[in-house]
Short mmCIF file of C-alpha atoms in Angstrom, two decimals:
data_model
loop_
_atom_site.label_atom_id
_atom_site.label_comp_id
_atom_site.label_asym_id
_atom_site.label_seq_id
_atom_site.Cartn_x
_atom_site.Cartn_y
_atom_site.Cartn_z
CA GLY A 778 -7.56 -10.81 2.66
CA GLU A 779 -5.38 -8.22 1.13
CA ASN A 780 -2.27 -9.48 -0.76
CA VAL A 781 0.48 -7.23 -1.73
CA GLU A 782 3.28 -8.01 -4.11
CA GLN A 783 6.41 -5.87 -4.42
CA HIS A 784 8.95 -5.52 -7.29
CA PRO A 785 11.76 -5.91 -7.65
CA SER A 786 13.55 -7.50 -4.85
CA THR A 787 16.69 -6.02 -5.34
CA LEU A 788 17.51 -2.80 -7.03
CA SER A 789 21.12 -1.21 -7.84
CA VAL A 790 21.44 2.15 -9.53
CA GLN A 791 24.15 4.49 -9.91
CA GLU A 792 24.04 7.79 -7.93
CA GLY A 793 22.12 10.32 -9.51
CA ASP A 794 20.12 7.84 -11.50
CA SER A 795 16.49 7.24 -10.57
CA ALA A 796 14.74 4.12 -9.03
CA VAL A 797 11.39 2.90 -9.38
CA ILE A 798 9.65 0.13 -7.05
CA LYS A 799 6.41 -1.20 -7.94
CA CYS A 800 3.45 -2.67 -6.00
CA THR A 801 0.17 -4.19 -6.80
CA TYR A 802 -2.86 -5.00 -4.43
CA SER A 803 -5.72 -7.34 -4.55
CA ASP A 804 -8.39 -5.57 -2.36
CA SER A 805 -10.17 -2.93 -3.98
CA ALA A 806 -11.46 -1.61 -0.59
CA SER A 807 -7.76 -0.57 0.43
CA ASN A 808 -7.42 2.95 0.54
CA TYR A 809 -4.35 4.02 2.05
CA PHE A 810 -0.96 3.18 0.61
CA PRO A 811 2.39 4.09 2.82
CA TRP A 812 5.83 3.53 1.79
CA TYR A 813 8.48 2.80 4.54
CA LYS A 814 12.38 2.88 4.50
CA GLN A 815 14.35 0.66 6.74
CA GLU A 816 17.68 0.53 7.33
CA LEU A 817 19.59 -2.54 8.57
CA GLY A 818 18.74 -2.98 12.14
CA LYS A 819 16.45 -0.12 12.23
CA ARG A 820 12.77 0.55 12.30
CA PRO A 821 10.63 1.30 9.54
CA GLN A 822 10.08 4.99 8.86
CA LEU A 823 7.26 6.50 6.56
CA ILE A 824 8.65 8.35 3.79
CA ILE A 825 5.58 9.09 1.58
CA ASP A 826 1.87 7.91 1.76
CA ILE A 827 -1.08 8.16 -0.69
CA ARG A 828 -4.71 8.15 -0.02
CA SER A 829 -6.97 6.54 -2.62
CA ASN A 830 -8.41 9.91 -3.72
CA VAL A 831 -5.20 11.06 -5.34
CA GLY A 832 -3.40 10.02 -8.04
CA GLU A 833 0.02 11.28 -7.52
CA LYS A 834 2.14 12.79 -4.46
CA LYS A 835 5.51 14.30 -4.30
CA ASP A 836 7.90 15.19 -1.74
CA GLN A 837 11.40 16.65 -3.07
CA ARG A 838 13.13 13.54 -4.53
CA ILE A 839 10.62 11.19 -3.81
CA ALA A 840 7.13 10.40 -5.54
CA VAL A 841 4.29 7.87 -5.54
CA THR A 842 1.76 7.24 -8.10
CA LEU A 843 -1.58 5.25 -7.58
CA ASN A 844 -3.45 3.54 -10.23
CA LYS A 845 -6.79 2.43 -8.42
CA THR A 846 -8.17 0.83 -11.65
CA ALA A 847 -5.20 -1.44 -12.04
CA LYS A 848 -4.72 -1.71 -8.24
CA HIS A 849 -0.89 -0.76 -8.52
CA PHE A 850 1.23 2.19 -7.01
CA SER A 851 4.72 3.01 -7.47
CA LEU A 852 7.64 4.74 -5.33
CA HIS A 853 9.92 7.19 -7.78
CA ILE A 854 13.16 8.18 -6.35
CA THR A 855 14.93 10.75 -8.23
CA GLU A 856 18.74 11.85 -8.25
CA THR A 857 19.50 8.76 -5.78
CA GLN A 858 22.10 9.16 -3.20
CA PRO A 859 24.17 6.60 -1.28
CA GLU A 860 22.05 7.33 1.88
CA ASP A 861 18.90 6.16 0.00
CA SER A 862 20.50 2.68 0.17
CA ALA A 863 18.14 0.66 2.33
CA VAL A 864 14.97 -1.80 2.21
CA TYR A 865 11.87 -0.04 1.08
CA PHE A 866 8.26 -1.52 1.84
CA CYS A 867 5.21 -0.85 0.56
CA ALA A 868 1.95 -1.42 2.73
CA ALA A 869 -1.71 -1.41 1.68
CA ARG A 870 -4.42 -0.47 4.36
CA GLY A 871 -8.31 0.35 4.77
CA GLY A 872 -11.47 -0.89 3.79
CA PHE A 873 -13.30 -3.33 6.40
CA ASN A 874 -10.12 -4.21 8.34
CA ALA A 875 -8.92 -0.50 8.43
CA GLY A 876 -6.37 -1.12 10.98
CA LYS A 877 -4.68 -4.01 9.37
CA SER A 878 -1.74 -3.24 7.09
CA THR A 879 -0.58 -5.78 4.63
CA PHE A 880 3.15 -5.12 3.54
CA GLY A 881 5.21 -6.10 0.63
CA ASP A 882 8.13 -8.24 0.90
CA GLY A 883 10.63 -5.24 0.30
CA THR A 884 13.20 -3.96 -2.27
CA THR A 885 16.71 -3.72 -1.27
CA LEU A 886 17.96 -0.54 -2.89
CA THR A 887 21.80 -0.09 -3.32
CA VAL A 888 22.94 3.11 -4.63
CA LYS A 889 26.34 3.15 -5.83
CA PRO A 890 28.44 6.02 -5.46
CA GLY B 675 9.83 14.23 22.23
CA ALA B 676 9.88 10.53 23.05
CA GLY B 677 8.84 8.24 20.28
CA VAL B 678 7.62 4.49 20.73
CA SER B 679 9.94 2.32 22.91
CA GLN B 680 9.74 -1.39 23.32
CA SER B 681 11.39 -3.67 25.95
CA PRO B 682 13.44 -6.10 26.19
CA ARG B 683 15.23 -5.10 22.92
CA TYR B 684 16.68 -8.55 22.70
CA LYS B 685 15.13 -11.69 24.27
CA VAL B 686 16.56 -15.26 24.11
CA ALA B 687 14.14 -18.06 25.10
CA LYS B 688 14.32 -21.47 25.62
CA ARG B 689 11.55 -23.48 23.56
CA GLY B 690 8.60 -23.85 25.84
CA GLN B 691 9.16 -20.78 27.82
CA ASP B 692 6.80 -17.93 27.92
CA VAL B 693 7.71 -14.58 26.83
CA ALA B 694 6.02 -10.95 27.54
CA LEU B 695 7.16 -8.13 25.05
CA ARG B 696 6.38 -4.55 26.06
CA CYS B 697 5.28 -1.44 24.13
CA ASP B 698 5.31 2.05 25.05
CA PRO B 699 3.45 3.83 22.36
CA ILE B 700 3.91 7.54 21.99
CA SER B 701 1.73 9.59 24.49
CA GLY B 702 -2.02 10.23 23.31
CA HIS B 703 -1.77 7.93 20.45
CA VAL B 704 -4.90 6.02 20.27
CA SER B 705 -4.13 3.23 17.59
CA LEU B 706 -1.39 0.42 18.60
CA PHE B 707 -0.44 -2.10 16.35
CA TRP B 708 1.85 -5.23 16.67
CA TYR B 709 3.77 -6.72 13.83
CA GLN B 710 5.99 -9.91 13.44
CA GLN B 711 8.88 -9.36 11.26
CA ALA B 712 10.93 -12.51 10.10
CA LEU B 713 14.40 -11.93 8.66
CA GLY B 714 14.48 -10.56 4.96
CA GLN B 715 10.69 -10.14 5.10
CA GLY B 716 7.97 -7.38 5.58
CA PRO B 717 6.10 -6.79 8.73
CA GLU B 718 3.13 -9.13 9.03
CA PHE B 719 0.42 -7.71 11.11
CA LEU B 720 -0.71 -9.44 14.26
CA THR B 721 -3.26 -7.14 15.99
CA TYR B 722 -4.62 -3.68 16.40
CA PHE B 723 -6.03 -1.65 19.26
CA GLN B 724 -8.09 1.46 19.31
CA ASN B 725 -7.54 2.66 23.12
CA GLU B 726 -8.05 -0.52 25.36
CA ALA B 727 -10.28 -2.30 22.62
CA GLN B 728 -8.82 -4.80 20.60
CA LEU B 729 -10.29 -4.19 17.34
CA ASP B 730 -8.67 -6.81 15.09
CA LYS B 731 -6.61 -9.88 16.22
CA SER B 732 -6.70 -11.67 12.99
CA GLY B 733 -2.99 -11.74 12.46
CA LEU B 734 -1.99 -13.72 15.66
CA PRO B 735 -0.59 -17.01 14.44
CA SER B 736 -1.93 -19.09 17.20
CA ASP B 737 -3.64 -19.45 20.41
CA ARG B 738 -0.05 -19.12 22.11
CA PHE B 739 -0.21 -15.41 21.23
CA PHE B 740 -2.05 -13.13 23.25
CA ALA B 741 -1.94 -9.21 23.58
CA GLU B 742 -3.35 -6.49 25.81
CA ARG B 743 -3.72 -2.82 26.16
CA PRO B 744 -5.68 -2.71 29.75
CA GLU B 745 -5.46 1.08 30.14
CA GLY B 746 -5.35 2.35 26.64
CA SER B 747 -1.70 3.08 26.76
CA VAL B 748 1.13 0.55 27.26
CA SER B 749 0.54 -2.89 25.52
CA THR B 750 2.18 -6.34 26.14
CA LEU B 751 2.41 -9.03 23.71
CA LYS B 752 2.58 -12.34 25.46
CA ILE B 753 3.66 -15.73 23.86
CA GLN B 754 3.25 -18.66 25.63
CA ARG B 755 5.05 -22.07 24.93
CA THR B 756 7.45 -20.34 22.46
CA GLN B 757 8.67 -22.30 19.34
CA GLN B 758 11.37 -21.77 17.04
CA GLU B 759 9.30 -20.44 14.46
CA ASP B 760 8.50 -17.75 16.76
CA SER B 761 11.90 -16.20 16.27
CA ALA B 762 11.66 -12.75 14.63
CA VAL B 763 11.49 -9.13 15.55
CA TYR B 764 8.36 -8.13 16.88
CA LEU B 765 7.45 -4.32 16.04
CA CYS B 766 4.90 -2.22 17.75
CA ALA B 767 3.57 1.02 16.27
CA SER B 768 1.29 3.62 17.39
CA SER B 769 -0.99 6.24 15.45
CA LEU B 770 -2.71 9.45 16.59
CA GLU B 771 -5.75 8.59 14.46
CA PRO B 772 -8.49 6.21 15.83
CA THR B 773 -9.62 5.07 12.30
CA GLY B 774 -6.29 2.90 12.06
CA LEU B 775 -5.31 4.82 8.94
CA GLY B 776 -2.52 7.27 8.92
CA GLU B 777 1.09 7.57 9.90
CA GLN B 778 2.17 4.95 11.90
CA TYR B 779 5.29 5.19 14.05
CA PHE B 780 7.34 2.36 14.60
CA GLY B 781 9.48 1.36 17.73
CA PRO B 782 12.91 -0.32 17.62
CA GLY B 783 11.50 -3.57 17.75
CA THR B 784 12.17 -6.69 20.08
CA ARG B 785 14.26 -9.30 18.63
CA LEU B 786 13.24 -12.82 20.00
CA THR B 787 15.36 -15.85 19.40
CA VAL B 788 13.94 -19.08 20.47
CA THR B 789 16.75 -21.90 20.95
#
């Protein structure tokens, strides 16, 4: 089955700096890669996603890049703000088991004011 | 509009009891997913429905876990003879797309504590 590894597990940055979170996946048939933000005690919320026919996608301060050959994808947050502090999860989905998402273990991002 | 809702929000069960967790997806959403999220970890896939059909139940950890969605809308996750290792947050998500791809909207979760 699919295996998703996420790094780092914790990340602390100063307000205004950039943050990068990286994930690798094992199943080359996976074709959809969402990123979720989860605040303490809240539900995961989709912040950006990318499909395997696209190499990069950007939405204001957030961007995701995908390298299908290397089977890794990354989340980039620029000009970080304290409200960006949360746990971020990557996930991979698609292939034969299209409905099954495999999540990474999460990255706790702390943005210091 | 109304999002995905789950009930109860919190459930305490004694070991050996049966529990039933309910999910009300967004109206018109074809796909429905159940996940188990242990403390400090990412959600783990349990099962997936397309309308009333359970297309994938490969993530259910044992035959004590059962899910249904008889009319293609509300879903119930049932856990029989609960064990301490079942303690977790159970998340439900729904999606408009029938393929299983596309954005999933999560509910607030049910926190199950087995004592």
